[in-house]
């Protein structure tokens, strides 16, 4: 005979959809917190809460600069979205999860290591940024982020990773040297030649979660990242798992990726 469902599950779900925290639900119903968390994950209560919120906030139509309706805009955004730029929001999310300000700034702004080192601390002096980072950390602490959201963040890190987060490369001039020493021109100045170079960034300056493999071989060191395309596919299928802040960034990443694909098809 099938096991009769625990009647407290529906009551727990109703309290969750009303906005009560899992800890409070468990205490109110006299249940282990792990049981409530398992019900929430197994039956995807998060998606129902999001749908319920979207019914209230997603019906308002936005207008473009000419006053024309652009359709229903449903966005997952942190509370400070109106005061922070998308790049600032992305920085806050990365920093709240990794604690590495320089790496977070580089990922959010796509700038050089040197610029990130100089700008990250300056951005953290922004009161709104500090408030948002604090809110995100509290959100993570309050939710006691379970493995599903940790996996979501991991795929988000992979989808937004770039090889230049981990290495720098280009061309540089180096002195020409013979067996007798540095080669000089007629004026006594060093003669140089241009070479290609690849330099690894210091491990403490990068977020290594997107790295699949680093190895030393006969041809030198190499680095391999996880497949960003597969992570984007996973994010699209599992968007409901993330926190509201994670969903907001993932939605922007997926939209940008699709637009790039459409542009490439148009050129083809």
PDB file of C-alpha atoms in Angstrom:
ATOM      1  CA  UNK A   1       0.000   0.000   0.000  1.00  0.00           C
ATOM      2  CA  UNK A   2       1.451   3.420  -0.927  1.00  0.00           C
ATOM      3  CA  UNK A   3       2.633   5.501   1.963  1.00  0.00           C
ATOM      4  CA  UNK A   4       0.196   8.247   2.916  1.00  0.00           C
ATOM      5  CA  UNK A   5       1.694  11.713   2.215  1.00  0.00           C
ATOM      6  CA  UNK A   6       2.674  13.731   5.265  1.00  0.00           C
ATOM      7  CA  UNK A   7      -0.117  16.277   5.669  1.00  0.00           C
ATOM      8  CA  UNK A   8       2.308  18.780   7.124  1.00  0.00           C
ATOM      9  CA  UNK A   9       4.028  19.107   3.765  1.00  0.00           C
ATOM     10  CA  UNK A  10       1.194  21.171   2.253  1.00  0.00           C
ATOM     11  CA  UNK A  11       1.085  23.352   5.350  1.00  0.00           C
ATOM     12  CA  UNK A  12       4.856  23.868   5.116  1.00  0.00           C
ATOM     13  CA  UNK A  13       4.555  24.732   1.438  1.00  0.00           C
ATOM     14  CA  UNK A  14       1.810  27.279   2.124  1.00  0.00           C
ATOM     15  CA  UNK A  15       3.960  28.979   4.771  1.00  0.00           C
ATOM     16  CA  UNK A  16       6.941  29.042   2.394  1.00  0.00           C
ATOM     17  CA  UNK A  17       4.892  30.650  -0.382  1.00  0.00           C
ATOM     18  CA  UNK A  18       3.807  33.285   2.130  1.00  0.00           C
ATOM     19  CA  UNK A  19       7.476  34.175   2.590  1.00  0.00           C
ATOM     20  CA  UNK A  20       8.366  32.362   5.815  1.00  0.00           C
ATOM     21  CA  UNK A  21      11.956  31.123   6.169  1.00  0.00           C
ATOM     22  CA  UNK A  22      12.620  27.373   6.264  1.00  0.00           C
ATOM     23  CA  UNK A  23      13.980  27.563   9.805  1.00  0.00           C
ATOM     24  CA  UNK A  24      10.766  29.221  11.000  1.00  0.00           C
ATOM     25  CA  UNK A  25       8.588  26.688   9.158  1.00  0.00           C
ATOM     26  CA  UNK A  26      10.440  23.755  10.725  1.00  0.00           C
ATOM     27  CA  UNK A  27      10.133  25.280  14.185  1.00  0.00           C
ATOM     28  CA  UNK A  28       6.442  26.091  13.756  1.00  0.00           C
ATOM     29  CA  UNK A  29       5.531  22.588  12.570  1.00  0.00           C
ATOM     30  CA  UNK A  30       7.933  20.709  14.839  1.00  0.00           C
ATOM     31  CA  UNK A  31       9.871  19.245  11.914  1.00  0.00           C
ATOM     32  CA  UNK A  32      13.590  18.754  11.259  1.00  0.00           C
ATOM     33  CA  UNK A  33      14.835  21.615   9.090  1.00  0.00           C
ATOM     34  CA  UNK A  34      16.367  19.063   6.693  1.00  0.00           C
ATOM     35  CA  UNK A  35      12.916  17.595   6.021  1.00  0.00           C
ATOM     36  CA  UNK A  36      11.445  20.968   5.050  1.00  0.00           C
ATOM     37  CA  UNK A  37      14.495  21.712   2.903  1.00  0.00           C
ATOM     38  CA  UNK A  38      14.148  18.347   1.125  1.00  0.00           C
ATOM     39  CA  UNK A  39      10.446  18.993   0.384  1.00  0.00           C
ATOM     40  CA  UNK A  40      11.306  22.468  -0.955  1.00  0.00           C
ATOM     41  CA  UNK A  41      13.978  21.055  -3.271  1.00  0.00           C
ATOM     42  CA  UNK A  42      12.099  17.929  -4.407  1.00  0.00           C
ATOM     43  CA  UNK A  43       8.820  19.688  -5.201  1.00  0.00           C
ATOM     44  CA  UNK A  44      10.394  22.903  -6.559  1.00  0.00           C
ATOM     45  CA  UNK A  45       8.582  25.334  -4.285  1.00  0.00           C
ATOM     46  CA  UNK A  46      10.966  28.104  -5.429  1.00  0.00           C
ATOM     47  CA  UNK A  47       9.477  28.101  -8.919  1.00  0.00           C
ATOM     48  CA  UNK A  48       5.950  28.447  -7.521  1.00  0.00           C
ATOM     49  CA  UNK A  49       6.988  31.349  -5.330  1.00  0.00           C
ATOM     50  CA  UNK A  50       8.609  33.045  -8.336  1.00  0.00           C
ATOM     51  CA  UNK A  51       5.501  32.471 -10.458  1.00  0.00           C
ATOM     52  CA  UNK A  52       3.330  33.917  -7.713  1.00  0.00           C
ATOM     53  CA  UNK A  53       5.520  37.027  -7.442  1.00  0.00           C
ATOM     54  CA  UNK A  54       5.596  37.439 -11.213  1.00  0.00           C
ATOM     55  CA  UNK A  55       1.783  37.447 -11.328  1.00  0.00           C
ATOM     56  CA  UNK A  56       1.839  40.511  -9.093  1.00  0.00           C
ATOM     57  CA  UNK A  57       4.801  42.405 -10.536  1.00  0.00           C
ATOM     58  CA  UNK A  58       5.104  41.158 -14.100  1.00  0.00           C
ATOM     59  CA  UNK A  59       1.858  42.468 -15.581  1.00  0.00           C
ATOM     60  CA  UNK A  60       2.903  46.107 -15.832  1.00  0.00           C
ATOM     61  CA  UNK A  61       3.947  46.999 -19.345  1.00  0.00           C
ATOM     62  CA  UNK A  62       6.982  49.143 -19.948  1.00  0.00           C
ATOM     63  CA  UNK A  63       7.135  51.736 -22.696  1.00  0.00           C
ATOM     64  CA  UNK A  64      10.039  52.652 -24.906  1.00  0.00           C
ATOM     65  CA  UNK A  65      11.345  56.172 -25.532  1.00  0.00           C
ATOM     66  CA  UNK A  66       8.473  56.808 -27.976  1.00  0.00           C
ATOM     67  CA  UNK A  67       5.767  55.717 -25.536  1.00  0.00           C
ATOM     68  CA  UNK A  68       5.126  52.380 -27.252  1.00  0.00           C
ATOM     69  CA  UNK A  69       4.463  49.240 -25.224  1.00  0.00           C
ATOM     70  CA  UNK A  70       7.407  46.854 -25.274  1.00  0.00           C
ATOM     71  CA  UNK A  71       5.501  44.020 -23.641  1.00  0.00           C
ATOM     72  CA  UNK A  72       5.508  42.463 -20.214  1.00  0.00           C
ATOM     73  CA  UNK A  73       8.934  42.692 -18.615  1.00  0.00           C
ATOM     74  CA  UNK A  74       9.569  40.056 -15.984  1.00  0.00           C
ATOM     75  CA  UNK A  75      12.985  40.491 -14.420  1.00  0.00           C
ATOM     76  CA  UNK A  76      14.739  38.778 -11.569  1.00  0.00           C
ATOM     77  CA  UNK A  77      16.660  41.592  -9.928  1.00  0.00           C
ATOM     78  CA  UNK A  78      18.121  42.355  -6.506  1.00  0.00           C
ATOM     79  CA  UNK A  79      16.551  45.053  -4.383  1.00  0.00           C
ATOM     80  CA  UNK A  80      19.145  47.626  -5.409  1.00  0.00           C
ATOM     81  CA  UNK A  81      18.641  47.074  -9.161  1.00  0.00           C
ATOM     82  CA  UNK A  82      17.266  50.577  -9.632  1.00  0.00           C
ATOM     83  CA  UNK A  83      20.387  52.102  -8.069  1.00  0.00           C
ATOM     84  CA  UNK A  84      23.152  49.871  -9.418  1.00  0.00           C
ATOM     85  CA  UNK A  85      24.253  49.256 -12.987  1.00  0.00           C
ATOM     86  CA  UNK A  86      24.165  45.684 -14.382  1.00  0.00           C
ATOM     87  CA  UNK A  87      27.968  45.477 -14.065  1.00  0.00           C
ATOM     88  CA  UNK A  88      27.819  46.646 -10.459  1.00  0.00           C
ATOM     89  CA  UNK A  89      25.140  44.032  -9.741  1.00  0.00           C
ATOM     90  CA  UNK A  90      27.312  41.353 -11.330  1.00  0.00           C
ATOM     91  CA  UNK A  91      30.307  42.453  -9.243  1.00  0.00           C
ATOM     92  CA  UNK A  92      28.231  42.252  -6.063  1.00  0.00           C
ATOM     93  CA  UNK A  93      27.067  38.730  -6.855  1.00  0.00           C
ATOM     94  CA  UNK A  94      30.552  37.481  -7.749  1.00  0.00           C
ATOM     95  CA  UNK A  95      32.122  39.128  -4.692  1.00  0.00           C
ATOM     96  CA  UNK A  96      29.463  37.890  -2.269  1.00  0.00           C
ATOM     97  CA  UNK A  97      30.179  34.325  -3.400  1.00  0.00           C
ATOM     98  CA  UNK A  98      33.966  34.379  -3.862  1.00  0.00           C
ATOM     99  CA  UNK A  99      35.252  37.111  -1.544  1.00  0.00           C
ATOM    100  CA  UNK A 100      37.859  37.988  -4.184  1.00  0.00           C
ATOM    101  CA  UNK A 101      37.303  41.640  -5.113  1.00  0.00           C
ATOM    102  CA  UNK A 102      39.885  41.822  -7.910  1.00  0.00           C
ATOM    103  CA  UNK A 103      38.733  38.644  -9.689  1.00  0.00           C
ATOM    104  CA  UNK A 104      35.089  39.682  -9.251  1.00  0.00           C
ATOM    105  CA  UNK A 105      35.735  43.100 -10.797  1.00  0.00           C
ATOM    106  CA  UNK A 106      37.558  41.582 -13.774  1.00  0.00           C
ATOM    107  CA  UNK A 107      34.695  39.169 -14.448  1.00  0.00           C
ATOM    108  CA  UNK A 108      32.036  41.860 -14.135  1.00  0.00           C
ATOM    109  CA  UNK A 109      33.812  44.590 -16.135  1.00  0.00           C
ATOM    110  CA  UNK A 110      36.047  42.569 -18.463  1.00  0.00           C
ATOM    111  CA  UNK A 111      39.051  44.782 -17.755  1.00  0.00           C
ATOM    112  CA  UNK A 112      42.753  44.170 -17.177  1.00  0.00           C
ATOM    113  CA  UNK A 113      44.180  42.802 -13.950  1.00  0.00           C
ATOM    114  CA  UNK A 114      45.852  46.119 -13.175  1.00  0.00           C
ATOM    115  CA  UNK A 115      42.648  48.114 -13.705  1.00  0.00           C
ATOM    116  CA  UNK A 116      40.683  45.640 -11.571  1.00  0.00           C
ATOM    117  CA  UNK A 117      43.148  45.893  -8.686  1.00  0.00           C
ATOM    118  CA  UNK A 118      42.851  49.677  -8.705  1.00  0.00           C
ATOM    119  CA  UNK A 119      39.095  49.864  -9.228  1.00  0.00           C
ATOM    120  CA  UNK A 120      37.721  47.013  -7.067  1.00  0.00           C
ATOM    121  CA  UNK A 121      38.571  48.651  -3.741  1.00  0.00           C
ATOM    122  CA  UNK A 122      37.206  51.971  -5.015  1.00  0.00           C
ATOM    123  CA  UNK A 123      33.918  50.305  -6.004  1.00  0.00           C
ATOM    124  CA  UNK A 124      33.635  48.704  -2.565  1.00  0.00           C
ATOM    125  CA  UNK A 125      33.631  52.203  -1.076  1.00  0.00           C
ATOM    126  CA  UNK A 126      30.300  52.809  -2.838  1.00  0.00           C
ATOM    127  CA  UNK A 127      27.661  52.659  -0.096  1.00  0.00           C
ATOM    128  CA  UNK A 128      25.029  51.054  -2.358  1.00  0.00           C
ATOM    129  CA  UNK A 129      27.494  48.407  -3.494  1.00  0.00           C
ATOM    130  CA  UNK A 130      28.420  47.568   0.102  1.00  0.00           C
ATOM    131  CA  UNK A 131      24.738  47.337   1.019  1.00  0.00           C
ATOM    132  CA  UNK A 132      24.043  45.000  -1.893  1.00  0.00           C
ATOM    133  CA  UNK A 133      27.014  42.763  -1.065  1.00  0.00           C
ATOM    134  CA  UNK A 134      25.807  42.606   2.522  1.00  0.00           C
ATOM    135  CA  UNK A 135      22.283  41.770   1.376  1.00  0.00           C
ATOM    136  CA  UNK A 136      23.524  38.977  -0.875  1.00  0.00           C
ATOM    137  CA  UNK A 137      25.670  37.493   1.873  1.00  0.00           C
ATOM    138  CA  UNK A 138      22.710  37.606   4.243  1.00  0.00           C
ATOM    139  CA  UNK A 139      20.515  36.013   1.571  1.00  0.00           C
ATOM    140  CA  UNK A 140      23.010  33.191   1.273  1.00  0.00           C
ATOM    141  CA  UNK A 141      23.287  32.805   5.056  1.00  0.00           C
ATOM    142  CA  UNK A 142      19.530  32.895   5.643  1.00  0.00           C
ATOM    143  CA  UNK A 143      18.876  30.376   2.887  1.00  0.00           C
ATOM    144  CA  UNK A 144      21.798  28.174   4.028  1.00  0.00           C
ATOM    145  CA  UNK A 145      22.331  27.648   0.321  1.00  0.00           C
ATOM    146  CA  UNK A 146      21.864  23.976  -0.461  1.00  0.00           C
ATOM    147  CA  UNK A 147      23.726  22.052  -3.116  1.00  0.00           C
ATOM    148  CA  UNK A 148      21.317  22.984  -5.920  1.00  0.00           C
ATOM    149  CA  UNK A 149      22.125  26.693  -5.627  1.00  0.00           C
ATOM    150  CA  UNK A 150      25.830  25.994  -5.182  1.00  0.00           C
ATOM    151  CA  UNK A 151      25.756  23.992  -8.427  1.00  0.00           C
ATOM    152  CA  UNK A 152      23.831  26.834 -10.091  1.00  0.00           C
ATOM    153  CA  UNK A 153      26.556  29.297  -9.059  1.00  0.00           C
ATOM    154  CA  UNK A 154      29.251  26.928 -10.331  1.00  0.00           C
ATOM    155  CA  UNK A 155      27.616  26.747 -13.779  1.00  0.00           C
ATOM    156  CA  UNK A 156      27.164  30.532 -13.718  1.00  0.00           C
ATOM    157  CA  UNK A 157      30.888  30.960 -13.021  1.00  0.00           C
ATOM    158  CA  UNK A 158      31.734  28.668 -15.944  1.00  0.00           C
ATOM    159  CA  UNK A 159      29.312  30.398 -18.323  1.00  0.00           C
ATOM    160  CA  UNK A 160      30.822  33.820 -17.589  1.00  0.00           C
ATOM    161  CA  UNK A 161      34.477  32.740 -17.459  1.00  0.00           C
ATOM    162  CA  UNK A 162      36.991  33.923 -20.032  1.00  0.00           C
ATOM    163  CA  UNK A 163      40.451  32.558 -20.707  1.00  0.00           C
ATOM    164  CA  UNK A 164      41.827  36.060 -20.106  1.00  0.00           C
ATOM    165  CA  UNK A 165      40.610  35.733 -16.506  1.00  0.00           C
ATOM    166  CA  UNK A 166      43.456  33.264 -16.051  1.00  0.00           C
ATOM    167  CA  UNK A 167      46.188  34.147 -18.569  1.00  0.00           C
ATOM    168  CA  UNK A 168      47.460  37.207 -20.396  1.00  0.00           C
ATOM    169  CA  UNK A 169      49.025  36.954 -23.829  1.00  0.00           C
ATOM    170  CA  UNK A 170      50.356  39.131 -26.611  1.00  0.00           C
ATOM    171  CA  UNK A 171      53.670  40.262 -28.078  1.00  0.00           C
ATOM    172  CA  UNK A 172      56.611  41.880 -26.345  1.00  0.00           C
ATOM    173  CA  UNK A 173      60.139  43.033 -27.191  1.00  0.00           C
ATOM    174  CA  UNK A 174      63.054  41.245 -25.507  1.00  0.00           C
ATOM    175  CA  UNK A 175      66.808  41.962 -25.739  1.00  0.00           C
ATOM    176  CA  UNK A 176      68.706  39.975 -28.342  1.00  0.00           C
ATOM    177  CA  UNK A 177      71.513  38.014 -26.683  1.00  0.00           C
ATOM    178  CA  UNK A 178      74.494  36.237 -28.266  1.00  0.00           C
ATOM    179  CA  UNK A 179      77.103  34.013 -26.678  1.00  0.00           C
ATOM    180  CA  UNK A 180      79.132  37.133 -26.044  1.00  0.00           C
ATOM    181  CA  UNK A 181      76.286  38.860 -24.257  1.00  0.00           C
ATOM    182  CA  UNK A 182      73.632  41.465 -25.210  1.00  0.00           C
ATOM    183  CA  UNK A 183      73.695  42.524 -28.867  1.00  0.00           C
ATOM    184  CA  UNK A 184      74.131  46.275 -29.336  1.00  0.00           C
ATOM    185  CA  UNK A 185      73.554  48.457 -32.376  1.00  0.00           C
ATOM    186  CA  UNK A 186      75.977  51.045 -33.780  1.00  0.00           C
ATOM    187  CA  UNK A 187      74.879  53.559 -31.150  1.00  0.00           C
ATOM    188  CA  UNK A 188      75.456  51.105 -28.342  1.00  0.00           C
ATOM    189  CA  UNK A 189      71.752  50.537 -27.686  1.00  0.00           C
ATOM    190  CA  UNK A 190      70.382  47.008 -27.034  1.00  0.00           C
ATOM    191  CA  UNK A 191      68.910  45.255 -30.063  1.00  0.00           C
ATOM    192  CA  UNK A 192      65.511  43.699 -29.402  1.00  0.00           C
ATOM    193  CA  UNK A 193      63.212  41.237 -31.094  1.00  0.00           C
ATOM    194  CA  UNK A 194      59.472  40.653 -30.731  1.00  0.00           C
ATOM    195  CA  UNK A 195      58.144  37.379 -29.366  1.00  0.00           C
ATOM    196  CA  UNK A 196      54.730  35.963 -28.494  1.00  0.00           C
ATOM    197  CA  UNK A 197      54.113  35.395 -24.790  1.00  0.00           C
ATOM    198  CA  UNK A 198      51.590  33.705 -22.492  1.00  0.00           C
ATOM    199  CA  UNK A 199      51.621  34.491 -18.771  1.00  0.00           C
ATOM    200  CA  UNK A 200      49.557  32.825 -16.052  1.00  0.00           C
ATOM    201  CA  UNK A 201      47.917  35.071 -13.490  1.00  0.00           C
ATOM    202  CA  UNK A 202      48.671  34.442  -9.827  1.00  0.00           C
ATOM    203  CA  UNK A 203      46.326  31.867  -8.275  1.00  0.00           C
ATOM    204  CA  UNK A 204      45.279  34.227  -5.465  1.00  0.00           C
ATOM    205  CA  UNK A 205      44.058  36.744  -8.059  1.00  0.00           C
ATOM    206  CA  UNK A 206      41.652  34.398  -9.882  1.00  0.00           C
ATOM    207  CA  UNK A 207      38.535  32.381  -9.110  1.00  0.00           C
ATOM    208  CA  UNK A 208      39.523  28.813  -9.939  1.00  0.00           C
ATOM    209  CA  UNK A 209      36.059  27.234 -10.010  1.00  0.00           C
ATOM    210  CA  UNK A 210      35.853  27.369 -13.798  1.00  0.00           C
ATOM    211  CA  UNK A 211      39.224  25.646 -14.252  1.00  0.00           C
ATOM    212  CA  UNK A 212      38.968  22.012 -15.311  1.00  0.00           C
ATOM    213  CA  UNK A 213      42.661  21.210 -15.529  1.00  0.00           C
ATOM    214  CA  UNK A 214      46.103  22.771 -15.145  1.00  0.00           C
ATOM    215  CA  UNK A 215      49.064  20.655 -16.168  1.00  0.00           C
ATOM    216  CA  UNK A 216      52.744  20.797 -16.958  1.00  0.00           C
ATOM    217  CA  UNK A 217      53.878  19.092 -20.163  1.00  0.00           C
ATOM    218  CA  UNK A 218      56.945  18.927 -22.349  1.00  0.00           C
ATOM    219  CA  UNK A 219      55.745  22.025 -24.190  1.00  0.00           C
ATOM    220  CA  UNK A 220      55.121  23.952 -20.970  1.00  0.00           C
ATOM    221  CA  UNK A 221      52.088  24.622 -18.784  1.00  0.00           C
ATOM    222  CA  UNK A 222      48.512  24.595 -20.047  1.00  0.00           C
ATOM    223  CA  UNK A 223      45.115  25.454 -18.617  1.00  0.00           C
ATOM    224  CA  UNK A 224      41.707  24.062 -19.595  1.00  0.00           C
ATOM    225  CA  UNK A 225      38.333  25.553 -18.627  1.00  0.00           C
ATOM    226  CA  UNK A 226      35.035  23.734 -18.323  1.00  0.00           C
ATOM    227  CA  UNK A 227      32.674  23.938 -21.314  1.00  0.00           C
ATOM    228  CA  UNK A 228      30.778  27.267 -21.112  1.00  0.00           C
ATOM    229  CA  UNK A 229      28.241  26.170 -23.733  1.00  0.00           C
ATOM    230  CA  UNK A 230      27.183  23.128 -21.692  1.00  0.00           C
ATOM    231  CA  UNK A 231      26.856  25.279 -18.578  1.00  0.00           C
ATOM    232  CA  UNK A 232      24.621  27.744 -20.450  1.00  0.00           C
ATOM    233  CA  UNK A 233      22.398  24.850 -21.525  1.00  0.00           C
ATOM    234  CA  UNK A 234      22.221  23.667 -17.912  1.00  0.00           C
ATOM    235  CA  UNK A 235      21.368  27.155 -16.639  1.00  0.00           C
ATOM    236  CA  UNK A 236      18.558  27.548 -19.165  1.00  0.00           C
ATOM    237  CA  UNK A 237      17.011  24.238 -18.101  1.00  0.00           C
ATOM    238  CA  UNK A 238      17.430  24.862 -14.370  1.00  0.00           C
ATOM    239  CA  UNK A 239      16.813  28.597 -14.039  1.00  0.00           C
ATOM    240  CA  UNK A 240      14.270  27.974 -11.257  1.00  0.00           C
ATOM    241  CA  UNK A 241      16.949  26.582  -8.925  1.00  0.00           C
ATOM    242  CA  UNK A 242      18.910  29.804  -8.445  1.00  0.00           C
ATOM    243  CA  UNK A 243      18.321  32.625  -6.007  1.00  0.00           C
ATOM    244  CA  UNK A 244      16.688  35.755  -7.384  1.00  0.00           C
ATOM    245  CA  UNK A 245      20.093  37.418  -7.802  1.00  0.00           C
ATOM    246  CA  UNK A 246      21.563  34.370  -9.563  1.00  0.00           C
ATOM    247  CA  UNK A 247      18.591  34.216 -11.915  1.00  0.00           C
ATOM    248  CA  UNK A 248      19.013  37.876 -12.842  1.00  0.00           C
ATOM    249  CA  UNK A 249      22.634  37.453 -13.893  1.00  0.00           C
ATOM    250  CA  UNK A 250      21.983  34.109 -15.615  1.00  0.00           C
ATOM    251  CA  UNK A 251      19.105  35.607 -17.623  1.00  0.00           C
ATOM    252  CA  UNK A 252      21.346  38.436 -18.874  1.00  0.00           C
ATOM    253  CA  UNK A 253      24.137  36.007 -19.783  1.00  0.00           C
ATOM    254  CA  UNK A 254      21.763  33.734 -21.710  1.00  0.00           C
ATOM    255  CA  UNK A 255      20.175  36.684 -23.510  1.00  0.00           C
ATOM    256  CA  UNK A 256      23.591  38.034 -24.560  1.00  0.00           C
ATOM    257  CA  UNK A 257      24.703  34.594 -25.735  1.00  0.00           C
ATOM    258  CA  UNK A 258      21.569  34.083 -27.840  1.00  0.00           C
ATOM    259  CA  UNK A 259      21.911  37.544 -29.374  1.00  0.00           C
ATOM    260  CA  UNK A 260      25.519  36.816 -30.319  1.00  0.00           C
ATOM    261  CA  UNK A 261      24.378  33.576 -31.974  1.00  0.00           C
ATOM    262  CA  UNK A 262      21.644  35.360 -33.894  1.00  0.00           C
ATOM    263  CA  UNK A 263      24.114  38.034 -35.065  1.00  0.00           C
ATOM    264  CA  UNK A 264      26.532  35.320 -36.212  1.00  0.00           C
ATOM    265  CA  UNK A 265      23.756  33.555 -38.147  1.00  0.00           C
ATOM    266  CA  UNK A 266      22.804  36.847 -39.797  1.00  0.00           C
ATOM    267  CA  UNK A 267      26.358  37.445 -40.972  1.00  0.00           C
ATOM    268  CA  UNK A 268      26.529  33.878 -42.296  1.00  0.00           C
TER     269      UNK A 268
END
